[in-house]
CSV table of C-alpha atoms in Angstrom, one decimal:
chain,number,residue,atom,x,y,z
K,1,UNK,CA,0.0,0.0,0.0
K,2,UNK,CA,1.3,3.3,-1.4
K,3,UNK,CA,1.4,6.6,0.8
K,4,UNK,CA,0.5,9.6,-0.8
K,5,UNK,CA,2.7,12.7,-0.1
K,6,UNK,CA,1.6,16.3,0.1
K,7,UNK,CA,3.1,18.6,-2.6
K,8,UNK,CA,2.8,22.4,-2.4
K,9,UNK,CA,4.0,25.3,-4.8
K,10,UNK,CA,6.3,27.8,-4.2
K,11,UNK,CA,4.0,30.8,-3.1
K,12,UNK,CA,2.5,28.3,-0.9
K,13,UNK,CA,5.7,27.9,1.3
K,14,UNK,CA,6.5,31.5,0.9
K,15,UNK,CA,3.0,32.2,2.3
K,16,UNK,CA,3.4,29.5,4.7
K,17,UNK,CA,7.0,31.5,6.1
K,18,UNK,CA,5.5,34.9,5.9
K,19,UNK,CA,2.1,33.8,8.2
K,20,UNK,CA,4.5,32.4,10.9
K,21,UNK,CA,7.2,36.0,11.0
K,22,UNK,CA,3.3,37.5,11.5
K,23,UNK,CA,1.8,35.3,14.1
K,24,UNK,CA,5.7,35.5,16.1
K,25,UNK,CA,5.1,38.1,18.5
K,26,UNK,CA,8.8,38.3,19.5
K,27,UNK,CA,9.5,39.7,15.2
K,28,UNK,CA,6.7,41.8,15.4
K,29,UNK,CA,8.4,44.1,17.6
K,30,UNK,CA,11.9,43.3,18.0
K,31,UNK,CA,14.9,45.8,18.1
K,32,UNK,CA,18.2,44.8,16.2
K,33,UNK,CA,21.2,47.0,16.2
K,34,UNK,CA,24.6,46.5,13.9
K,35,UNK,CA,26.6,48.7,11.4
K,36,UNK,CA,24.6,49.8,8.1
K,37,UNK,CA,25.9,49.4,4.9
K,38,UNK,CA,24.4,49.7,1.1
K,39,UNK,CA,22.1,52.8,2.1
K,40,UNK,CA,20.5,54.1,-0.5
K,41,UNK,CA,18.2,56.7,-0.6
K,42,UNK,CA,15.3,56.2,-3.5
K,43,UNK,CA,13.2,58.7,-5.0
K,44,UNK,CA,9.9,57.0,-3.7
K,45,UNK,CA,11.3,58.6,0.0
K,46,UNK,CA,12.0,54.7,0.7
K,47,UNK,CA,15.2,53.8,2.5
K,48,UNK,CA,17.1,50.8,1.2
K,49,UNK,CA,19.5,49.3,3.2
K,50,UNK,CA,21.7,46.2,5.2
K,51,UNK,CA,22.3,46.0,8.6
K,52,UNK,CA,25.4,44.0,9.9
K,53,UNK,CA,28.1,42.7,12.4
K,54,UNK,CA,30.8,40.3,12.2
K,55,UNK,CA,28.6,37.0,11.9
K,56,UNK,CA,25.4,37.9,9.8
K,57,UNK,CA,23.7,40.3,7.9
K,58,UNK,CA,20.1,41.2,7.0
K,59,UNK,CA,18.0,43.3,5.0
K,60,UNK,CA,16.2,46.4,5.5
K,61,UNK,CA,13.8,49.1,4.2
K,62,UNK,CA,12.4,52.0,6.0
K,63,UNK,CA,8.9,53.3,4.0
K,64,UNK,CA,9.3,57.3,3.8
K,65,UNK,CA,6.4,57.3,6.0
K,66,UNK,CA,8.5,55.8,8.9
K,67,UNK,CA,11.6,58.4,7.8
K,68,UNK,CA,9.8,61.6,9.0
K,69,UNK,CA,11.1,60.4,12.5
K,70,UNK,CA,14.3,60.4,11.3
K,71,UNK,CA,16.4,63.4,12.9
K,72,UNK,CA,19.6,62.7,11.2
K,73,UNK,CA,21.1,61.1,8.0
K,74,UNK,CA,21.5,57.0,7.6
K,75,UNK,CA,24.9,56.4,6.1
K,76,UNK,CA,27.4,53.6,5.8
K,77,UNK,CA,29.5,52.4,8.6
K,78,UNK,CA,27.1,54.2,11.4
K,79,UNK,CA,26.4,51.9,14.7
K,80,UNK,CA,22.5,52.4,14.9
K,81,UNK,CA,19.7,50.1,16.6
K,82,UNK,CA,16.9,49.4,14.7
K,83,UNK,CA,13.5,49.2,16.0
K,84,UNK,CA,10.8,47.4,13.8
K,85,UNK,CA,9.3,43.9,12.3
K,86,UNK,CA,10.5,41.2,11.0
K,87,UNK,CA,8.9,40.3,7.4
K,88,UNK,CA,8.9,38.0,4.6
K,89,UNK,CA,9.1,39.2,0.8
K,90,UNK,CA,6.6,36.8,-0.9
K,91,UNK,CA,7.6,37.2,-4.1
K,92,UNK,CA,11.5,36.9,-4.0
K,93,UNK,CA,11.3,34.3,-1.2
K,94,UNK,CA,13.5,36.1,1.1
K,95,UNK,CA,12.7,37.9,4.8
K,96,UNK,CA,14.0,41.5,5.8
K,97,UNK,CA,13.4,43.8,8.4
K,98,UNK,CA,10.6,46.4,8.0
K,99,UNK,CA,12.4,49.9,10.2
K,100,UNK,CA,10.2,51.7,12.0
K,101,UNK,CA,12.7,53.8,14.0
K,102,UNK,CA,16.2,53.8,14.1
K,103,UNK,CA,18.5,55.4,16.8
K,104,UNK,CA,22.2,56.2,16.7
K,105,UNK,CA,24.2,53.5,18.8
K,106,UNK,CA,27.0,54.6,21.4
K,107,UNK,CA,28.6,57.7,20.5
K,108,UNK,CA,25.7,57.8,18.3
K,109,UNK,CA,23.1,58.2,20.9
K,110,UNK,CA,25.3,61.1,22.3
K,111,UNK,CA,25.2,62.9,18.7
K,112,UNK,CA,21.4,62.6,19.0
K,113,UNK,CA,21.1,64.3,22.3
K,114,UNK,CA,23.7,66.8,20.9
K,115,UNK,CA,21.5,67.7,18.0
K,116,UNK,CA,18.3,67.7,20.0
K,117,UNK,CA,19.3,70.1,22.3
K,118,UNK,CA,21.0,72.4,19.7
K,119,UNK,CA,17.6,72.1,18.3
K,120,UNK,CA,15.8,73.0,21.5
K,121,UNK,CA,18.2,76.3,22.2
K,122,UNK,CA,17.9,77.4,18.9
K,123,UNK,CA,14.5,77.7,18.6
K,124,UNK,CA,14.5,79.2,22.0
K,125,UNK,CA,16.3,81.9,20.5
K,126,UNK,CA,20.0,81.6,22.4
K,127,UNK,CA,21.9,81.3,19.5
K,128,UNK,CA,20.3,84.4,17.7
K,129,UNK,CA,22.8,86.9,16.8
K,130,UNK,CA,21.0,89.7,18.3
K,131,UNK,CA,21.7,88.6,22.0
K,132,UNK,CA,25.4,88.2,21.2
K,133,UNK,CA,27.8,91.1,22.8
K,134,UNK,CA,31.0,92.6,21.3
K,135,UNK,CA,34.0,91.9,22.8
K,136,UNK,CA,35.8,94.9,24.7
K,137,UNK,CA,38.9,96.1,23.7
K,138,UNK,CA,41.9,97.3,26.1
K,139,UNK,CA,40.8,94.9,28.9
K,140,UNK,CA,42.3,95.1,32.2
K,141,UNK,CA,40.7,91.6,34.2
K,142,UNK,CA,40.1,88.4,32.1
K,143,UNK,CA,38.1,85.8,33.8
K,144,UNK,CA,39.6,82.1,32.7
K,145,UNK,CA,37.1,78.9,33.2
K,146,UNK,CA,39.5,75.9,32.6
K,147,UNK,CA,41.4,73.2,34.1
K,148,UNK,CA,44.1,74.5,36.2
K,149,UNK,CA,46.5,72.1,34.5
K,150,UNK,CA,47.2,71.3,31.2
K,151,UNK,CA,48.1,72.4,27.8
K,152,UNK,CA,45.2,74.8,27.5
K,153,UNK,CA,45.2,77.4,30.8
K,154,UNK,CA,49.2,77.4,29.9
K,155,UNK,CA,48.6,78.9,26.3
K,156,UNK,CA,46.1,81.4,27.8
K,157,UNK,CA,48.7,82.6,30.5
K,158,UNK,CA,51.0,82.9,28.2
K,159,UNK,CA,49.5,84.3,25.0
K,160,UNK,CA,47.6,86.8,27.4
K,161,UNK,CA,50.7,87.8,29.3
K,162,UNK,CA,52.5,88.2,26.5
K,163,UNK,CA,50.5,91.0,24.4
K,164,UNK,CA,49.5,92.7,27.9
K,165,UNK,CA,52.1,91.9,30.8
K,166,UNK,CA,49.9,94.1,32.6
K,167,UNK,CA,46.7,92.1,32.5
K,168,UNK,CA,45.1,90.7,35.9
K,169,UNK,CA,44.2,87.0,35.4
K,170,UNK,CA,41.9,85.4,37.3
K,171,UNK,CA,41.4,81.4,37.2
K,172,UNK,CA,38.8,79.5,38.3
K,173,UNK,CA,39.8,76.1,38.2
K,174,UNK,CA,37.1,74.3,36.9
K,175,UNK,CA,36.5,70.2,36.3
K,176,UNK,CA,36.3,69.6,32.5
K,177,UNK,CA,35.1,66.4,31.8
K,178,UNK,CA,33.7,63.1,34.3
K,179,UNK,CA,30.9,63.5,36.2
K,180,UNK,CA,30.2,66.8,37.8
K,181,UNK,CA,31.9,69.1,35.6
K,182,UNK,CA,29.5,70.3,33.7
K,183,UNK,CA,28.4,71.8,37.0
K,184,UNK,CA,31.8,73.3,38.0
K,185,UNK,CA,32.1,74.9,34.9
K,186,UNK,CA,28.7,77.0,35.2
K,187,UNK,CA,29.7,77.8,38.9
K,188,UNK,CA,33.3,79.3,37.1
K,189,UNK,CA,31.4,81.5,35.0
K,190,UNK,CA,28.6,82.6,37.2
K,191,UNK,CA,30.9,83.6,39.8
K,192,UNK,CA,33.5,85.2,37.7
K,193,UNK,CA,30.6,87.4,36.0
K,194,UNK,CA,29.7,88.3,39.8
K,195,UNK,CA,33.8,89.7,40.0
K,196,UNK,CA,33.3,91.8,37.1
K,197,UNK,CA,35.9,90.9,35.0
K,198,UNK,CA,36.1,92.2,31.2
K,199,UNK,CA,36.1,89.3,29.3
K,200,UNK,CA,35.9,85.2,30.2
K,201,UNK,CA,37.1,82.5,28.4
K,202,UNK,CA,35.8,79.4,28.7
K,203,UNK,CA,37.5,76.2,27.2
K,204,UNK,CA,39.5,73.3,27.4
K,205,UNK,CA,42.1,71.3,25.1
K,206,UNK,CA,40.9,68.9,22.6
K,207,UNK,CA,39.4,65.1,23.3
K,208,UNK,CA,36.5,62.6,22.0
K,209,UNK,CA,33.0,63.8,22.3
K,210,UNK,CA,32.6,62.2,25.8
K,211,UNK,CA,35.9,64.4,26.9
K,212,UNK,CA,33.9,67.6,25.3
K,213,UNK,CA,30.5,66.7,26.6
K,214,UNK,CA,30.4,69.2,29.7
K,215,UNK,CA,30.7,71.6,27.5
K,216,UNK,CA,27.2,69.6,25.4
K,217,UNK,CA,25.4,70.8,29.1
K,218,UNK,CA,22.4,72.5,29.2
K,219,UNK,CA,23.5,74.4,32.5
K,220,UNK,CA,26.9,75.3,31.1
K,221,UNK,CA,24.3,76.9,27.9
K,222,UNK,CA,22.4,78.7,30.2
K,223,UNK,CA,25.3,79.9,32.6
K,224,UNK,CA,26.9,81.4,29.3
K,225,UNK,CA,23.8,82.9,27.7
K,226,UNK,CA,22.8,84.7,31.4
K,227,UNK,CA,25.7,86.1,32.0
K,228,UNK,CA,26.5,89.7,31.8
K,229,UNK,CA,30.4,89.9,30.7
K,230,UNK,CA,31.2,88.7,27.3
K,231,UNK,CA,32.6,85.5,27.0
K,232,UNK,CA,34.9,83.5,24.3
K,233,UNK,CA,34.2,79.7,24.0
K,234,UNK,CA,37.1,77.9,23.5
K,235,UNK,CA,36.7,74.3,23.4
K,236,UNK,CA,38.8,71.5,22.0
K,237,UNK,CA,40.3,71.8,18.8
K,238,UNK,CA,39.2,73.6,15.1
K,239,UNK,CA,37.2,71.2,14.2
K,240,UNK,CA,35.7,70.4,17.3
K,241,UNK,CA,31.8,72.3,18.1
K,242,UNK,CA,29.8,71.9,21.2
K,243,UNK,CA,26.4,73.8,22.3
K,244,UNK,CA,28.7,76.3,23.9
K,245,UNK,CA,30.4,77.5,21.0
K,246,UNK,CA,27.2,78.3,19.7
K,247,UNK,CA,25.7,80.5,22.9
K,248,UNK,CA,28.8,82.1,23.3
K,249,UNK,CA,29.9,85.8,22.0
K,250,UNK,CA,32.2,84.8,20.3
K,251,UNK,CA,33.9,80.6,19.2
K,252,UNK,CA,37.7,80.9,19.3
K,253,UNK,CA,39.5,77.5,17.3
K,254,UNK,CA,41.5,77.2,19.8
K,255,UNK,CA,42.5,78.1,23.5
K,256,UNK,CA,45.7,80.5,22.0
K,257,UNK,CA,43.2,82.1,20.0
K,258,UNK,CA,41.1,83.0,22.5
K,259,UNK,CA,43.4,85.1,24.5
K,260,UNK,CA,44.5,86.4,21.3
K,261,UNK,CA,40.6,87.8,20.5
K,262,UNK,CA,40.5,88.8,24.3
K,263,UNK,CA,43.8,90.6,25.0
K,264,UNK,CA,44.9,93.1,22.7
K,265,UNK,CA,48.5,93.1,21.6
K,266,UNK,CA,49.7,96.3,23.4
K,267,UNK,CA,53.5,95.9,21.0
K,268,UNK,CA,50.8,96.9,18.8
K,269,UNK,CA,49.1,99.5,20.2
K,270,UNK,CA,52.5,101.3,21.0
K,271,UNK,CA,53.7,100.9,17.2
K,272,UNK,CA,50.2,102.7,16.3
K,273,UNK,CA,50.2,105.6,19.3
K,274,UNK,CA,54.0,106.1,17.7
K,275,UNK,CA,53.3,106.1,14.4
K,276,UNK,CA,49.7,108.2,15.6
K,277,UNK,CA,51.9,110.7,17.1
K,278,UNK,CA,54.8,111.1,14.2
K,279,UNK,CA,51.9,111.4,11.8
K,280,UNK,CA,50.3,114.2,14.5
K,281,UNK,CA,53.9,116.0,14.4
K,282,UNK,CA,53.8,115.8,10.6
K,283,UNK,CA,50.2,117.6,10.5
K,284,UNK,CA,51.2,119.7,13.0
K,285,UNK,CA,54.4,120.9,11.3
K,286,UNK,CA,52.4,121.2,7.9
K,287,UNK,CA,49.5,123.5,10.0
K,288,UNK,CA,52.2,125.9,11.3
K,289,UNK,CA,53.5,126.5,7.9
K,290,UNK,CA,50.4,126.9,6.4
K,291,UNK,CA,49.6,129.4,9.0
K,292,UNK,CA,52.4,131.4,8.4
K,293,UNK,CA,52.1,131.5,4.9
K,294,UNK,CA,48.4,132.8,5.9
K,295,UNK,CA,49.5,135.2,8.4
K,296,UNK,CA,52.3,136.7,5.1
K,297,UNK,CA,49.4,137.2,2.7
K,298,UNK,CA,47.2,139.0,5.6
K,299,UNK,CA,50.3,141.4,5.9
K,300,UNK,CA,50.5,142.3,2.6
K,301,UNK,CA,46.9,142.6,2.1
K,302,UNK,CA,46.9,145.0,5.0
K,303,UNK,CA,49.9,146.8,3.4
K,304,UNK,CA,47.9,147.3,0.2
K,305,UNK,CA,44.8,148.5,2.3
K,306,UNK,CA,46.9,151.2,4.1
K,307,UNK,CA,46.4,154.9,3.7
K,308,UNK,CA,49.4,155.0,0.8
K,309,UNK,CA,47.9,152.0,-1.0
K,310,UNK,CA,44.4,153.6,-0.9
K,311,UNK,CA,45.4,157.0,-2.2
K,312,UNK,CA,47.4,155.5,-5.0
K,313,UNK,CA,44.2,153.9,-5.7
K,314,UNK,CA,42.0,156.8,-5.9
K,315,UNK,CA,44.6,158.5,-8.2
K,316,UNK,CA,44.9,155.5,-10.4
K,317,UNK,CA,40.6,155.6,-10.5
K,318,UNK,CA,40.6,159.3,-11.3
K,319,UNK,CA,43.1,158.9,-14.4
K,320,UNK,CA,40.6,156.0,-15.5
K,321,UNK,CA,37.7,158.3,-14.7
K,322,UNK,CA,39.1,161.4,-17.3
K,323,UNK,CA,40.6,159.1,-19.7
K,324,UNK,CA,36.8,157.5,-20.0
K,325,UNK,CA,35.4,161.0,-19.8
K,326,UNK,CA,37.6,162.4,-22.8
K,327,UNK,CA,37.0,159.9,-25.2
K,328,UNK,CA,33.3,160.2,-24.6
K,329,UNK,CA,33.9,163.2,-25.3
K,330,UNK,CA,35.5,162.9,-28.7
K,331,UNK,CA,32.8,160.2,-29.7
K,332,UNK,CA,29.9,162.2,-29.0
K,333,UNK,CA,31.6,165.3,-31.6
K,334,UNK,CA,32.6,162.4,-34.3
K,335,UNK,CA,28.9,161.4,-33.9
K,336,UNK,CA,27.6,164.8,-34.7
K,337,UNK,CA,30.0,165.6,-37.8
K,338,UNK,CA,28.7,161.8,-39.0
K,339,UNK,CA,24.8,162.9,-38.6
K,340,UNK,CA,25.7,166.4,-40.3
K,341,UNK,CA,27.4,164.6,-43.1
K,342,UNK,CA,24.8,162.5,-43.6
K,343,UNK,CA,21.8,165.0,-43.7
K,344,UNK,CA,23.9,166.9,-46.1
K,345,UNK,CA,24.2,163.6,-48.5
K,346,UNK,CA,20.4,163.0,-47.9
K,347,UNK,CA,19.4,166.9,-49.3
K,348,UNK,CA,21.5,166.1,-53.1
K,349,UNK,CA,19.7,162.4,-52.8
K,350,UNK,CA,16.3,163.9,-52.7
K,351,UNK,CA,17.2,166.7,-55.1
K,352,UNK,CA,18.5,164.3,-58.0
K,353,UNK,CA,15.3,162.0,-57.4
K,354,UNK,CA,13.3,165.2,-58.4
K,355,UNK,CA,15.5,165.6,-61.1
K,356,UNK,CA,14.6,162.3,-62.2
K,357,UNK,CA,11.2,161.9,-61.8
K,358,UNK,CA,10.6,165.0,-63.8
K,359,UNK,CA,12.9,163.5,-66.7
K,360,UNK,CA,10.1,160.3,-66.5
K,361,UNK,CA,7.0,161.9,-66.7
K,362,UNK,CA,8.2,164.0,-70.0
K,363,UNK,CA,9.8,160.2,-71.7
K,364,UNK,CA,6.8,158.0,-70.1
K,365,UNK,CA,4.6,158.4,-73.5
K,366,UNK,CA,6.6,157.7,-76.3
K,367,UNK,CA,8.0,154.7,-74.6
K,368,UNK,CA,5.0,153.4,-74.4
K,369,UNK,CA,3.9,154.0,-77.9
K,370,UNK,CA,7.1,152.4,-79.2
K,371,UNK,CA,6.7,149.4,-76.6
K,372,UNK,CA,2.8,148.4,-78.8
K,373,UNK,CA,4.6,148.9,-81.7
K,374,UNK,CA,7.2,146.5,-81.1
K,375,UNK,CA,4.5,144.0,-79.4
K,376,UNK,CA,3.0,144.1,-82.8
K,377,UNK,CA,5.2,143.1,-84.6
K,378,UNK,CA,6.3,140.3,-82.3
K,379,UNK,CA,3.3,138.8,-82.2
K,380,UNK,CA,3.0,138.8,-86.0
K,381,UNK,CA,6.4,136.8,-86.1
K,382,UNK,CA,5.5,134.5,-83.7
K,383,UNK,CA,2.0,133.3,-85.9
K,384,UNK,CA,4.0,132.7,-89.2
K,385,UNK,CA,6.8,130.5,-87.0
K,386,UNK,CA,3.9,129.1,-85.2
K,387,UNK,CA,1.9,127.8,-88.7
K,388,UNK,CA,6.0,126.7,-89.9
K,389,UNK,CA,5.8,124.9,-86.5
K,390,UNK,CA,2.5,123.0,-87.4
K,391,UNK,CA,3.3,122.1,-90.7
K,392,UNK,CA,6.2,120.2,-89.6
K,393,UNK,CA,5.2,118.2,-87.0
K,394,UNK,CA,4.4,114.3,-87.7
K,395,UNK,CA,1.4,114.5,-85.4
K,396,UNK,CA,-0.2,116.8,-88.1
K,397,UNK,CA,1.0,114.5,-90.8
K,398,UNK,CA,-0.8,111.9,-88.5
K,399,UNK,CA,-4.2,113.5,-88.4
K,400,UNK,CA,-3.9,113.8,-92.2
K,401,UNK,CA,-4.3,110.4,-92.5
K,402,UNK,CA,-0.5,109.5,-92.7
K,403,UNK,CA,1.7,106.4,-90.8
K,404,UNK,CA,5.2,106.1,-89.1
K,405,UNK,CA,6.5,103.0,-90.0
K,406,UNK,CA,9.8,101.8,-87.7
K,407,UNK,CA,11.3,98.2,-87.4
K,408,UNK,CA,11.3,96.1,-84.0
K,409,UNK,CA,14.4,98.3,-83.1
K,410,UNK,CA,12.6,101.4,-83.3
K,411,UNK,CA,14.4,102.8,-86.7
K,412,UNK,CA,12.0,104.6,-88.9
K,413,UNK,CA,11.9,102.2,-92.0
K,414,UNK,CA,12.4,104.7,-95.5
K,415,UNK,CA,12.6,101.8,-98.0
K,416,UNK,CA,11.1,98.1,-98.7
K,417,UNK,CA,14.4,97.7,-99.1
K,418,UNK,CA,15.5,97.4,-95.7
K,419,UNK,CA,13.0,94.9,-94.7
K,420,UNK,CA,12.9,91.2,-95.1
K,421,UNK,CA,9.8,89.1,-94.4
K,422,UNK,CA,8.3,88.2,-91.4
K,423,UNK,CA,10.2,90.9,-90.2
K,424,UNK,CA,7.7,92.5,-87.0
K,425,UNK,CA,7.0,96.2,-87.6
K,426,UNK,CA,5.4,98.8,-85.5
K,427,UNK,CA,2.8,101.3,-87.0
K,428,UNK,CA,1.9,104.6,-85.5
K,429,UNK,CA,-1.2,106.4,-86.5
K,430,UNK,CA,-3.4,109.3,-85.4
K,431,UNK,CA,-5.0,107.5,-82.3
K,432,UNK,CA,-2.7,104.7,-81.5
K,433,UNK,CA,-0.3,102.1,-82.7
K,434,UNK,CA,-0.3,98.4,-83.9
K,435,UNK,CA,2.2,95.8,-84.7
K,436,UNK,CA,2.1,93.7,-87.8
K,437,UNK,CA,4.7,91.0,-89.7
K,438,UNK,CA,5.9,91.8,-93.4
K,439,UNK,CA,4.1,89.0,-95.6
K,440,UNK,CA,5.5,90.2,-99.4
K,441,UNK,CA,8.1,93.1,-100.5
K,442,UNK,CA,7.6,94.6,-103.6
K,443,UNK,CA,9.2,97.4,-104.9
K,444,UNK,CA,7.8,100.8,-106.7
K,445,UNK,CA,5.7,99.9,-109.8
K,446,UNK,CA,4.2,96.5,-108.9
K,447,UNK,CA,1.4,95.9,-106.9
K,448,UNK,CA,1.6,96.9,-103.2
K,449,UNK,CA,2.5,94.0,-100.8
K,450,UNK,CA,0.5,92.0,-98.4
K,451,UNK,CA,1.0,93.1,-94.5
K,452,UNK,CA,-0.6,90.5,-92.1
């Protein structure tokens, strides 16, 4: 006796798989953490990518509806935890993990509380540039918040001292990283700001983010953004940047370079009050000269204004005064022997036009008797050449019935001689013109020729 054996497709396993991942309870809500690799980003919003350690590896997709939640960027080699289900791909027969949430792992978490509370301040308005105060120049106390060992309160000593010798220092030595010294450091500041110092600087040398956190504090943010004095964050290295930098006045790269923003050079302030006061004695020198030169033309002005000068004027404007008179003089006589001469000239004009008027009305008629005469005879000539005129013109030879003849060139033709047939010709008459073709030539004597 045979047994018969169950046989079942491939979608029926893969359904099989995927209804026991649903009914687990433990991969409906399991966390998994491990290093991601082969994130990709696709245009849908989803996120594609592996999660991994030493021993195994799995896949993963977050929808885009899940990656709202995400408050930072997923990229290759990042330790993370993933929070989510466990789920089986029916059609490619393979299981991945469906994200739901994913959290930075380690130092990762400690990025994520660094960017939530940079978030927080921020939009509480502590890092806006309008609360920020200038640093003072010239400063006589500068208030340090630092370790009182180390590489970093040395630099300060002895950048500080060594632009100002004469700048007051006061240290408060502060813990910078463990537990408690985000605490210490706010004390440092708060009571420094009660001293009324100038500036404070507030720092430490360089170290991993947990070394730096302190600085990562809310209270150390508040202590900073409360206080009254300005004050220079200085923490770690150039490319370090902790929530201080950011509510601070001003973010110095570097511990040197915050005394260096803090304490003025005073080398260089002596250079400038020298060269302020050789430039000063320059101007100065220049001034004196100028006024002296002033002072020379005021003399001679005055000399020029005094009683000599001012009769020497008078006489000089009473020569100018007769020489202007005299020739006035003289112009107003030439004027009068001009208008004499001219009335004189005027009486012979009008005397010779009576002359000649006279002269004009005895001549007036026989010019004009001789002026119809010659009109008369004029006009006769101008009838006879007019009638010559007529006779010759073709137009009259036209309207007496006769013909212009002329070849396709536009020559008068004279002769049958100069035409051959089929030649075109054109024919003017009285009221127009035709063409026509030469059909037969005869010449004088014999009977005229055909013209189509």
């Amino acid at each position: 006796m045979s047994t018969q054996r169950s046989v079942y497709t491939v979608a029926q396993v893969n359904s099989y798989i995927h209804q026991m991942f649903s009914a687990d309870p433990f991969l409906t809500r399991i966390y998994v953490k491990g290093e991601i690799s082969n994130c990709k980003y696709h245009s849908s919003g989803h996120i594609y990518f592996s999660l991994k350690d030493e021993l195994a590896q799995v896949n993963c997709i977050m929808f885009a509806g899940n990656r709202k939640k995400l408050n930072f960027r997923l990229e290759d080699g990042q330790k993370v935890i993933v929070f989510g289900s466990m789920g089986v791909y029916e059609k490619g027969g393979s299981y991945q993990l469906y994200a739901s949430a994913i959290r930075l792992d380690g130092i990762g978490a400690l990025y994520e509380r660094f960017e939530a509370l940079k978030s927080e301040l921020s939009e509480m308005g502590m890092f806006d540039q309008m609360y920020k105060k200038p640093i003072p120049h010239y400063i006589k106390r500068l208030g340090v918040v630092t370790a009182p060992t180390g590489a970093a309160v040395r630099d300060i000593i002895n950048v500080s001292k060594r632009r100002n010798p004469g700048i007051e220092i006061l240290l408060y030595p502060a813990l910078v990283q463990g537990e408690g010294a985000a605490q210490s450091v706010a004390r440092g500041i708060r009571l420094l700001d009660s001293h009324h110092v100038d500036t404070i600087i507030v720092g430490r040398g360089g170290g991993s983010i947990e070394d730096l956190w302190a600085f990562n504090e809310r209270v150390v943010a508040e202590a900073i953004f409360n206080a009254s004095t300005p004050i220079i964050s200085a923490v770690g290295h150039e490319t370090d940047f902790t929530i201080a930098d950011y509510v601070a006045d001003l973010r110095a790269p570097t511990p040197s370079a915050a005394a260096e923003l803090a304490v003025d050079d005073m080398v260089s302030i002596r250079s400038g009050i020298e060269q302020d006061r050789v430039r000063l004695r320059n101007h100065m020198t220049q001034k004196c000269a100028y006024v002296r030169r002033e002072a020379e033309g005021y003399r001679l002005r005055l000399q020029a204004k005094g009683p000599a000068g001012r009769l020497r004027e008078r006489m000089m404007q009473l020569e100018n005064l007769q020489e202007r008179m005299t020739n006035a003089c003289r112009a107003r006589v030439d004027g009068a022997r001009e208008a004499v001469r001219a009335l004189n000239l005027g009486l012979k004009m009008k005397t010779k036009i009576r002359e000649t008027e006279n002269l004009l009305r005895v001549a007036e008629p026989p010019l004009r008797a001789a002026m119809r005469q010659r009109l008369q005879g004029t006009e006769g000539r101008y009838r006879v050449l007019e009638a010559k005129v007529r006779m010759l013109s073709p137009q009259d030879h036209l309207n007496r019935g006769y013909a212009f003849v002329a070849d396709s060139r536009g020559k008068a033709v004279q002769s049958v001689s100069s035409l051959v047939r089929g030649e075109l010709l054109n024919i003017t008459l009285r009221d127009g013109s035709l063409g026509a073709t030469v059909q037969q030539i005869r010449p004088e004597g014999l009977q005229s020729q055909s013209v189509k």
